[in-house]
CSV table of N, CA and C and ligand atoms in Angstrom, one decimal:
chain,number,residue,atom,x,y,z
A,1,MET,N,0.8,-1.2,0.0
A,1,MET,CA,0.0,0.0,0.0
A,1,MET,C,0.9,1.3,0.0
A,2,TYR,N,1.9,1.3,0.8
A,2,TYR,CA,2.8,2.4,0.9
A,2,TYR,C,4.1,2.1,0.1
A,3,THR,N,4.7,3.1,-0.5
A,3,THR,CA,6.0,2.9,-1.2
A,3,THR,C,7.1,2.8,-0.2
A,4,GLU,N,8.2,2.4,-0.7
A,4,GLU,CA,9.4,2.2,0.2
A,4,GLU,C,9.8,3.6,0.8
A,5,LYS,N,9.7,4.6,0.0
A,5,LYS,CA,10.1,6.0,0.4
A,5,LYS,C,9.2,6.5,1.5
A,6,VAL,N,7.9,6.2,1.4
A,6,VAL,CA,7.0,6.6,2.4
A,6,VAL,C,7.3,5.9,3.7
A,7,MET,N,7.6,4.6,3.6
A,7,MET,CA,7.9,3.8,4.8
A,7,MET,C,9.2,4.3,5.5
A,8,ASP,N,10.2,4.7,4.6
A,8,ASP,CA,11.4,5.1,5.1
A,8,ASP,C,11.3,6.5,5.9
A,9,HIS,N,10.5,7.4,5.3
A,9,HIS,CA,10.3,8.7,6.0
A,9,HIS,C,9.4,8.6,7.2
A,10,PHE,N,8.5,7.6,7.2
A,10,PHE,CA,7.7,7.4,8.3
A,10,PHE,C,8.5,6.8,9.5
A,11,ALA,N,9.3,5.8,9.1
A,11,ALA,CA,10.1,5.1,10.2
A,11,ALA,C,11.3,6.0,10.7
A,12,ASN,N,11.8,6.8,9.8
A,12,ASN,CA,13.0,7.6,10.1
A,12,ASN,C,12.7,9.1,9.7
A,13,PRO,N,11.8,9.7,10.3
A,13,PRO,CA,11.4,11.1,9.9
A,13,PRO,C,12.6,12.0,10.1
A,14,ARG,N,12.8,12.9,9.1
A,14,ARG,CA,13.9,13.9,9.1
A,14,ARG,C,13.3,15.2,9.7
A,15,ASN,N,14.1,15.9,10.4
A,15,ASN,CA,13.8,17.3,10.8
A,15,ASN,C,12.6,17.3,11.7
A,16,VAL,N,12.5,16.4,12.7
A,16,VAL,CA,11.4,16.5,13.7
A,16,VAL,C,11.9,17.3,14.8
A,17,GLY,N,11.0,18.2,15.3
A,17,GLY,CA,11.4,19.0,16.5
A,17,GLY,C,10.9,20.4,16.3
A,18,GLU,N,11.6,21.3,17.1
A,18,GLU,CA,11.2,22.7,16.9
A,18,GLU,C,12.5,23.5,16.8
A,19,ILE,N,12.3,24.7,16.3
A,19,ILE,CA,13.4,25.7,16.2
A,19,ILE,C,13.2,26.8,17.2
A,20,LYS,N,14.1,26.9,18.1
A,20,LYS,CA,14.0,28.0,19.1
A,20,LYS,C,14.2,29.4,18.4
A,21,GLY,N,13.4,30.3,18.6
A,21,GLY,CA,13.6,31.6,17.9
A,21,GLY,C,13.3,31.5,16.4
A,22,ALA,N,12.4,30.7,16.0
A,22,ALA,CA,12.1,30.5,14.6
A,22,ALA,C,11.7,31.8,13.9
A,23,SER,N,12.0,32.0,12.6
A,23,SER,CA,11.6,33.2,11.9
A,23,SER,C,10.1,33.1,11.6
A,24,GLY,N,9.6,31.9,11.5
A,24,GLY,CA,8.2,31.8,11.2
A,24,GLY,C,7.7,30.4,11.7
A,25,ILE,N,6.5,30.5,12.3
A,25,ILE,CA,5.9,29.2,12.8
A,25,ILE,C,4.5,29.1,12.2
A,26,GLY,N,4.1,27.9,11.7
A,26,GLY,CA,2.8,27.8,11.2
A,26,GLY,C,2.1,26.5,11.7
A,27,GLN,N,0.9,26.6,12.1
A,27,GLN,CA,0.2,25.4,12.6
A,27,GLN,C,-1.2,25.3,11.9
A,28,VAL,N,-1.5,24.2,11.4
A,28,VAL,CA,-2.7,23.9,10.8
A,28,VAL,C,-3.3,22.6,11.2
A,29,GLY,N,-4.6,22.5,11.1
A,29,GLY,CA,-5.3,21.3,11.4
A,29,GLY,C,-6.0,20.7,10.2
A,30,ASN,N,-6.1,19.5,10.2
A,30,ASN,CA,-6.9,18.8,9.1
A,30,ASN,C,-8.2,18.4,9.6
A,31,ALA,N,-9.3,19.1,9.1
A,31,ALA,CA,-10.6,18.9,9.7
A,31,ALA,C,-11.1,17.5,9.3
A,32,ARG,N,-10.6,16.9,8.3
A,32,ARG,CA,-11.1,15.6,7.9
A,32,ARG,C,-10.8,14.5,8.9
A,33,CYS,N,-9.6,14.7,9.6
A,33,CYS,CA,-9.2,13.6,10.5
A,33,CYS,C,-8.8,14.2,11.9
A,34,GLY,N,-8.7,15.5,12.0
A,34,GLY,CA,-8.4,16.1,13.3
A,34,GLY,C,-6.9,16.2,13.6
A,35,ASP,N,-6.1,15.8,12.6
A,35,ASP,CA,-4.7,15.8,12.8
A,35,ASP,C,-4.1,17.2,12.8
A,36,ILE,N,-3.0,17.4,13.4
A,36,ILE,CA,-2.4,18.8,13.6
A,36,ILE,C,-0.9,18.7,13.1
A,37,MET,N,-0.5,19.8,12.4
A,37,MET,CA,0.8,19.9,11.9
A,37,MET,C,1.4,21.3,12.3
A,38,LYS,N,2.6,21.3,12.8
A,38,LYS,CA,3.3,22.6,13.1
A,38,LYS,C,4.6,22.6,12.4
A,39,VAL,N,4.9,23.7,11.7
A,39,VAL,CA,6.2,23.8,11.0
A,39,VAL,C,7.0,25.0,11.5
A,40,PHE,N,8.3,24.9,11.7
A,40,PHE,CA,9.1,26.0,12.2
A,40,PHE,C,10.1,26.2,11.1
A,41,LEU,N,10.4,27.5,10.8
A,41,LEU,CA,11.3,27.9,9.7
A,41,LEU,C,12.4,28.8,10.3
A,42,LYS,N,13.6,28.6,9.9
A,42,LYS,CA,14.6,29.6,10.1
A,42,LYS,C,15.0,30.2,8.8
A,43,ILE,N,14.8,31.5,8.6
A,43,ILE,CA,15.0,32.1,7.3
A,43,ILE,C,16.0,33.2,7.4
A,44,GLU,N,17.0,33.2,6.5
A,44,GLU,CA,18.0,34.3,6.5
A,44,GLU,C,18.3,34.7,5.1
A,45,ASN,N,18.2,36.0,4.8
A,45,ASN,CA,18.5,36.5,3.4
A,45,ASN,C,17.6,35.7,2.4
A,46,ASN,N,16.4,35.6,2.7
A,46,ASN,CA,15.4,34.9,1.8
A,46,ASN,C,15.6,33.4,1.6
A,47,ILE,N,16.6,32.9,2.3
A,47,ILE,CA,16.9,31.4,2.2
A,47,ILE,C,16.3,30.7,3.4
A,48,ILE,N,15.7,29.5,3.2
A,48,ILE,CA,15.3,28.7,4.3
A,48,ILE,C,16.5,27.9,4.8
A,49,GLU,N,17.0,28.4,5.9
A,49,GLU,CA,18.3,27.8,6.5
A,49,GLU,C,18.0,26.5,7.2
A,50,ASP,N,16.8,26.4,7.8
A,50,ASP,CA,16.4,25.2,8.6
A,50,ASP,C,14.9,25.1,8.6
A,51,ALA,N,14.4,23.9,8.7
A,51,ALA,CA,13.0,23.7,8.9
A,51,ALA,C,12.8,22.4,9.7
A,52,LYS,N,11.8,22.5,10.6
A,52,LYS,CA,11.5,21.4,11.5
A,52,LYS,C,10.0,21.3,11.6
A,53,PHE,N,9.5,20.1,11.9
A,53,PHE,CA,8.1,19.9,12.1
A,53,PHE,C,7.7,19.1,13.3
A,54,GLN,N,6.5,19.3,13.8
A,54,GLN,CA,6.0,18.4,14.8
A,54,GLN,C,4.6,18.1,14.4
A,55,THR,N,4.1,16.9,14.6
A,55,THR,CA,2.8,16.6,14.2
A,55,THR,C,2.1,15.6,15.1
A,56,PHE,N,0.8,15.8,15.2
A,56,PHE,CA,-0.1,14.8,15.8
A,56,PHE,C,-0.8,14.3,14.5
A,57,GLY,N,-0.1,13.5,13.7
A,57,GLY,CA,-0.7,13.2,12.4
A,57,GLY,C,-0.4,11.7,12.1
A,58,CYS,N,-1.0,11.2,11.1
A,58,CYS,CA,-0.9,9.8,10.7
A,58,CYS,C,0.5,9.6,10.0
A,59,GLY,N,0.8,8.4,9.6
A,59,GLY,CA,2.1,8.1,9.0
A,59,GLY,C,2.3,8.8,7.7
A,60,ALA,N,1.3,9.0,6.9
A,60,ALA,CA,1.4,9.7,5.7
A,60,ALA,C,1.7,11.2,5.9
A,61,ALA,N,1.2,11.8,7.0
A,61,ALA,CA,1.4,13.1,7.3
A,61,ALA,C,2.9,13.3,7.8
A,62,VAL,N,3.4,12.3,8.5
A,62,VAL,CA,4.8,12.3,9.0
A,62,VAL,C,5.7,12.2,7.8
A,63,ALA,N,5.4,11.3,6.9
A,63,ALA,CA,6.3,11.1,5.7
A,63,ALA,C,6.3,12.3,4.8
A,64,THR,N,5.2,12.9,4.6
A,64,THR,CA,5.1,14.1,3.7
A,64,THR,C,5.8,15.3,4.3
A,65,SER,N,5.7,15.5,5.6
A,65,SER,CA,6.3,16.6,6.2
A,65,SER,C,7.8,16.4,6.3
A,66,SER,N,8.2,15.1,6.5
A,66,SER,CA,9.6,14.8,6.6
A,66,SER,C,10.3,15.2,5.2
A,67,ILE,N,9.7,14.7,4.2
A,67,ILE,CA,10.4,15.0,2.8
A,67,ILE,C,10.2,16.4,2.4
A,68,ALA,N,9.1,17.1,2.9
A,68,ALA,CA,8.9,18.5,2.5
A,68,ALA,C,10.0,19.3,3.2
A,69,THR,N,10.3,19.0,4.4
A,69,THR,CA,11.3,19.8,5.1
A,69,THR,C,12.7,19.6,4.4
A,70,GLU,N,13.0,18.4,4.0
A,70,GLU,CA,14.2,18.1,3.3
A,70,GLU,C,14.3,18.9,2.0
A,71,LEU,N,13.1,19.0,1.3
A,71,LEU,CA,13.1,19.6,0.0
A,71,LEU,C,13.3,21.1,0.1
A,72,ILE,N,12.8,21.7,1.2
A,72,ILE,CA,12.8,23.2,1.2
A,72,ILE,C,14.1,23.8,1.9
A,73,ILE,N,14.8,23.0,2.7
A,73,ILE,CA,16.0,23.5,3.3
A,73,ILE,C,17.0,23.9,2.2
A,74,GLY,N,17.5,25.1,2.3
A,74,GLY,CA,18.5,25.6,1.4
A,74,GLY,C,17.9,26.3,0.2
A,75,LYS,N,16.6,26.3,0.1
A,75,LYS,CA,15.9,26.9,-1.0
A,75,LYS,C,15.5,28.4,-0.7
A,76,THR,N,15.3,29.2,-1.7
A,76,THR,CA,14.7,30.5,-1.5
A,76,THR,C,13.2,30.3,-1.1
A,77,ILE,N,12.6,31.4,-0.6
A,77,ILE,CA,11.2,31.3,-0.3
A,77,ILE,C,10.4,31.0,-1.5
A,78,GLU,N,10.8,31.7,-2.6
A,78,GLU,CA,10.0,31.5,-3.9
A,78,GLU,C,10.1,30.0,-4.3
A,79,ASP,N,11.3,29.4,-4.2
A,79,ASP,CA,11.4,28.0,-4.7
A,79,ASP,C,10.7,27.1,-3.7
A,80,ALA,N,10.7,27.5,-2.4
A,80,ALA,CA,10.0,26.6,-1.4
A,80,ALA,C,8.5,26.6,-1.7
A,81,LEU,N,8.0,27.7,-2.2
A,81,LEU,CA,6.6,27.7,-2.5
A,81,LEU,C,6.2,26.8,-3.6
A,82,LYS,N,7.2,26.4,-4.4
A,82,LYS,CA,6.9,25.4,-5.5
A,82,LYS,C,6.9,24.0,-5.0
A,83,VAL,N,7.2,23.8,-3.7
A,83,VAL,CA,7.2,22.4,-3.1
A,83,VAL,C,5.7,22.2,-2.6
A,84,THR,N,4.9,21.9,-3.6
A,84,THR,CA,3.5,21.7,-3.3
A,84,THR,C,3.2,20.3,-2.8
A,85,ASN,N,2.0,20.0,-2.4
A,85,ASN,CA,1.7,18.6,-1.9
A,85,ASN,C,1.9,17.7,-3.1
A,86,LYS,N,1.7,18.2,-4.3
A,86,LYS,CA,1.8,17.3,-5.5
A,86,LYS,C,3.3,16.9,-5.7
A,87,VAL,N,4.2,17.9,-5.5
A,87,VAL,CA,5.6,17.6,-5.7
A,87,VAL,C,6.0,16.6,-4.6
A,88,VAL,N,5.6,16.9,-3.4
A,88,VAL,CA,6.0,16.0,-2.2
A,88,VAL,C,5.5,14.6,-2.5
A,89,THR,N,4.3,14.5,-2.9
A,89,THR,CA,3.7,13.1,-3.2
A,89,THR,C,4.5,12.4,-4.3
A,90,GLU,N,4.9,13.2,-5.3
A,90,GLU,CA,5.7,12.5,-6.4
A,90,GLU,C,7.0,12.1,-5.8
A,91,GLU,N,7.6,12.9,-5.0
A,91,GLU,CA,8.9,12.6,-4.4
A,91,GLU,C,8.9,11.3,-3.6
A,92,LEU,N,7.7,11.0,-3.0
A,92,LEU,CA,7.5,9.8,-2.2
A,92,LEU,C,7.1,8.6,-3.1
A,93,ASP,N,7.1,8.8,-4.4
A,93,ASP,CA,6.6,7.8,-5.4
A,93,ASP,C,5.1,7.5,-5.2
A,94,GLY,N,4.4,8.5,-4.7
A,94,GLY,CA,2.9,8.3,-4.6
A,94,GLY,C,2.4,7.9,-3.2
A,95,LEU,N,1.2,8.3,-3.0
A,95,LEU,CA,0.5,7.9,-1.8
A,95,LEU,C,-0.9,7.3,-2.2
A,96,PRO,N,-1.4,6.4,-1.4
A,96,PRO,CA,-2.7,5.8,-1.7
A,96,PRO,C,-3.7,7.0,-1.8
A,97,PRO,N,-4.7,6.9,-2.7
A,97,PRO,CA,-5.7,8.0,-2.9
A,97,PRO,C,-6.3,8.4,-1.6
A,98,ALA,N,-6.6,7.5,-0.7
A,98,ALA,CA,-7.3,7.9,0.6
A,98,ALA,C,-6.4,8.7,1.5
A,99,LYS,N,-5.1,8.7,1.2
A,99,LYS,CA,-4.1,9.4,2.0
A,99,LYS,C,-3.6,10.7,1.4
A,100,LEU,N,-4.1,11.1,0.2
A,100,LEU,CA,-3.6,12.3,-0.4
A,100,LEU,C,-3.9,13.5,0.4
A,101,HIS,N,-5.0,13.6,1.1
A,101,HIS,CA,-5.4,14.8,1.9
A,101,HIS,C,-4.3,15.0,3.0
A,102,CYS,N,-3.6,14.0,3.4
A,102,CYS,CA,-2.6,14.1,4.4
A,102,CYS,C,-1.5,15.0,4.0
A,103,SER,N,-1.2,14.9,2.7
A,103,SER,CA,0.0,15.6,2.1
A,103,SER,C,-0.3,17.1,2.1
A,104,VAL,N,-1.6,17.5,2.1
A,104,VAL,CA,-1.9,18.9,2.1
A,104,VAL,C,-1.6,19.6,3.4
A,105,LEU,N,-1.5,18.8,4.5
A,105,LEU,CA,-1.2,19.3,5.8
A,105,LEU,C,0.2,19.9,5.8
A,106,ALA,N,1.2,19.3,5.2
A,106,ALA,CA,2.5,19.8,5.2
A,106,ALA,C,2.6,21.1,4.4
A,107,GLU,N,1.9,21.1,3.3
A,107,GLU,CA,2.0,22.3,2.4
A,107,GLU,C,1.3,23.5,3.1
A,108,GLU,N,0.2,23.2,3.8
A,108,GLU,CA,-0.5,24.3,4.5
A,108,GLU,C,0.3,24.8,5.6
A,109,ALA,N,0.9,23.9,6.4
A,109,ALA,CA,1.7,24.4,7.5
A,109,ALA,C,2.9,25.2,7.1
A,110,LEU,N,3.5,24.8,6.0
A,110,LEU,CA,4.6,25.5,5.4
A,110,LEU,C,4.2,26.9,5.0
A,111,HIS,N,3.0,27.0,4.3
A,111,HIS,CA,2.5,28.3,3.9
A,111,HIS,C,2.2,29.2,5.1
A,112,ALA,N,1.6,28.6,6.1
A,112,ALA,CA,1.3,29.3,7.3
A,112,ALA,C,2.5,29.9,8.0
A,113,ALA,N,3.6,29.1,8.0
A,113,ALA,CA,4.9,29.5,8.6
A,113,ALA,C,5.5,30.7,7.8
A,114,LEU,N,5.4,30.6,6.5
A,114,LEU,CA,5.9,31.7,5.6
A,114,LEU,C,5.0,32.9,5.8
A,115,TRP,N,3.7,32.7,6.0
A,115,TRP,CA,2.9,33.9,6.2
A,115,TRP,C,3.2,34.6,7.6
A,116,ASP,N,3.5,33.8,8.6
A,116,ASP,CA,3.9,34.3,9.9
A,116,ASP,C,5.2,35.1,9.7
A,117,TYR,N,6.2,34.5,9.0
A,117,TYR,CA,7.4,35.2,8.7
A,117,TYR,C,7.2,36.6,8.0
A,118,ALA,N,6.3,36.5,7.0
A,118,ALA,CA,6.1,37.8,6.3
A,118,ALA,C,5.4,38.8,7.1
A,119,GLU,N,4.5,38.4,8.0
A,119,GLU,CA,3.8,39.3,8.9
A,119,GLU,C,4.8,39.9,9.9
A,120,LYS,N,5.6,39.1,10.4
A,120,LYS,CA,6.6,39.6,11.4
A,120,LYS,C,7.6,40.6,10.8
A,121,ASN,N,7.9,40.4,9.5
A,121,ASN,CA,8.9,41.2,8.9
A,121,ASN,C,8.3,42.3,8.0
A,122,ASN,N,6.9,42.4,8.0
A,122,ASN,CA,6.2,43.4,7.3
A,122,ASN,C,6.6,43.3,5.8
A,123,ILE,N,6.6,42.1,5.2
A,123,ILE,CA,6.8,42.0,3.8
A,123,ILE,C,5.7,41.2,3.2
A,124,THR,N,5.6,41.2,1.9
A,124,THR,CA,4.6,40.4,1.2
A,124,THR,C,5.4,39.4,0.4
A,125,ILE,N,4.9,38.2,0.3
A,125,ILE,CA,5.6,37.1,-0.5
A,125,ILE,C,4.6,36.8,-1.6
A,126,ALA,N,5.1,37.0,-2.8
A,126,ALA,CA,4.3,36.9,-4.0
A,126,ALA,C,3.8,35.4,-4.1
A,127,GLY,N,2.5,35.3,-4.4
A,127,GLY,CA,1.9,34.0,-4.6
A,127,GLY,C,1.5,33.3,-3.3
A,128,LEU,N,1.8,33.9,-2.1
A,128,LEU,CA,1.4,33.3,-0.9
A,128,LEU,C,0.1,33.8,-0.4
A,129,LYS,N,-0.8,32.9,-0.1
A,129,LYS,CA,-2.1,33.3,0.4
A,129,LYS,C,-2.2,32.9,1.9
A,130,LYS,N,-3.0,33.8,2.7
A,130,LYS,CA,-3.2,33.4,4.1
A,130,LYS,C,-4.0,32.2,4.1
A,131,ALA,N,-3.7,31.3,5.1
A,131,ALA,CA,-4.4,30.1,5.2
A,131,ALA,C,-5.9,30.4,5.6
A,132,THR,N,-6.8,29.8,5.1
A,132,THR,CA,-8.2,30.1,5.4
A,132,THR,C,-8.6,29.5,6.7
A,133,GLU,N,-9.7,30.0,7.2
A,133,GLU,CA,-10.2,29.4,8.5
A,133,GLU,C,-10.5,27.9,8.3
A,134,CYS,N,-11.1,27.6,7.2
A,134,CYS,CA,-11.4,26.2,6.9
A,134,CYS,C,-10.1,25.5,6.3
A,135,SER,N,-9.4,24.7,7.0
A,135,SER,CA,-8.3,24.2,6.4
A,135,SER,C,-8.4,22.7,6.4
A,136,HIS,N,-9.4,22.2,5.7
A,136,HIS,CA,-9.5,20.7,5.6
A,136,HIS,C,-8.9,20.2,4.2
A,137,GLY,N,-8.2,21.1,3.6
A,137,GLY,CA,-7.4,20.6,2.4
A,137,GLY,C,-8.2,20.5,1.1
A,138,CYS,N,-9.4,21.1,1.1
A,138,CYS,CA,-10.1,20.9,-0.2
A,138,CYS,C,-9.8,22.1,-1.1
A,139,HIS,N,-9.2,23.2,-0.7
A,139,HIS,CA,-8.8,24.3,-1.5
A,139,HIS,C,-10.1,24.8,-2.3
A,140,GLU,N,-11.2,24.7,-1.7
A,140,GLU,CA,-12.4,25.2,-2.4
A,140,GLU,C,-12.9,26.5,-1.7
A,141,HIS,N,-12.2,26.9,-0.7
A,141,HIS,CA,-12.7,28.1,0.0
A,141,HIS,C,-11.9,29.3,-0.3
B,1,FES,FE1,-4.9,12.8,9.2
B,1,FES,FE2,-3.5,11.6,7.5
B,1,FES,S1,-5.2,10.9,8.4
B,1,FES,S2,-3.2,13.6,8.2
């Protein structure tokens, strides 16, 4: 049911934890399952120097966040925004259809953390939208 990459990131998640004095913190909930994701970013000179996550989420949420943090570290904010849930899912060689909504949690938490960073620094990030009240991953609101 799960690919080897998913199992690897689930069993050995990368970048779990928190960043003290993070530049941006984002927390979102998945209304479909009640799971929660929190992402911490350290940003310097527009580059994501470090990223960590904590989750009360399922294995697919752990795996997608793990690989998402790996993919964004070292990237500019603009390039990190291109790490969508679709990209993350592809990097994991796919997720079962019933688990696709879990990958949205990582993307939303990343965007919320970037929004927090932008607000704290009084800047706007092109293409970044504030997370909506309803964050169950349907992108219809
Ligand atoms: Fe909740 Fe996967 S079942 S994030």
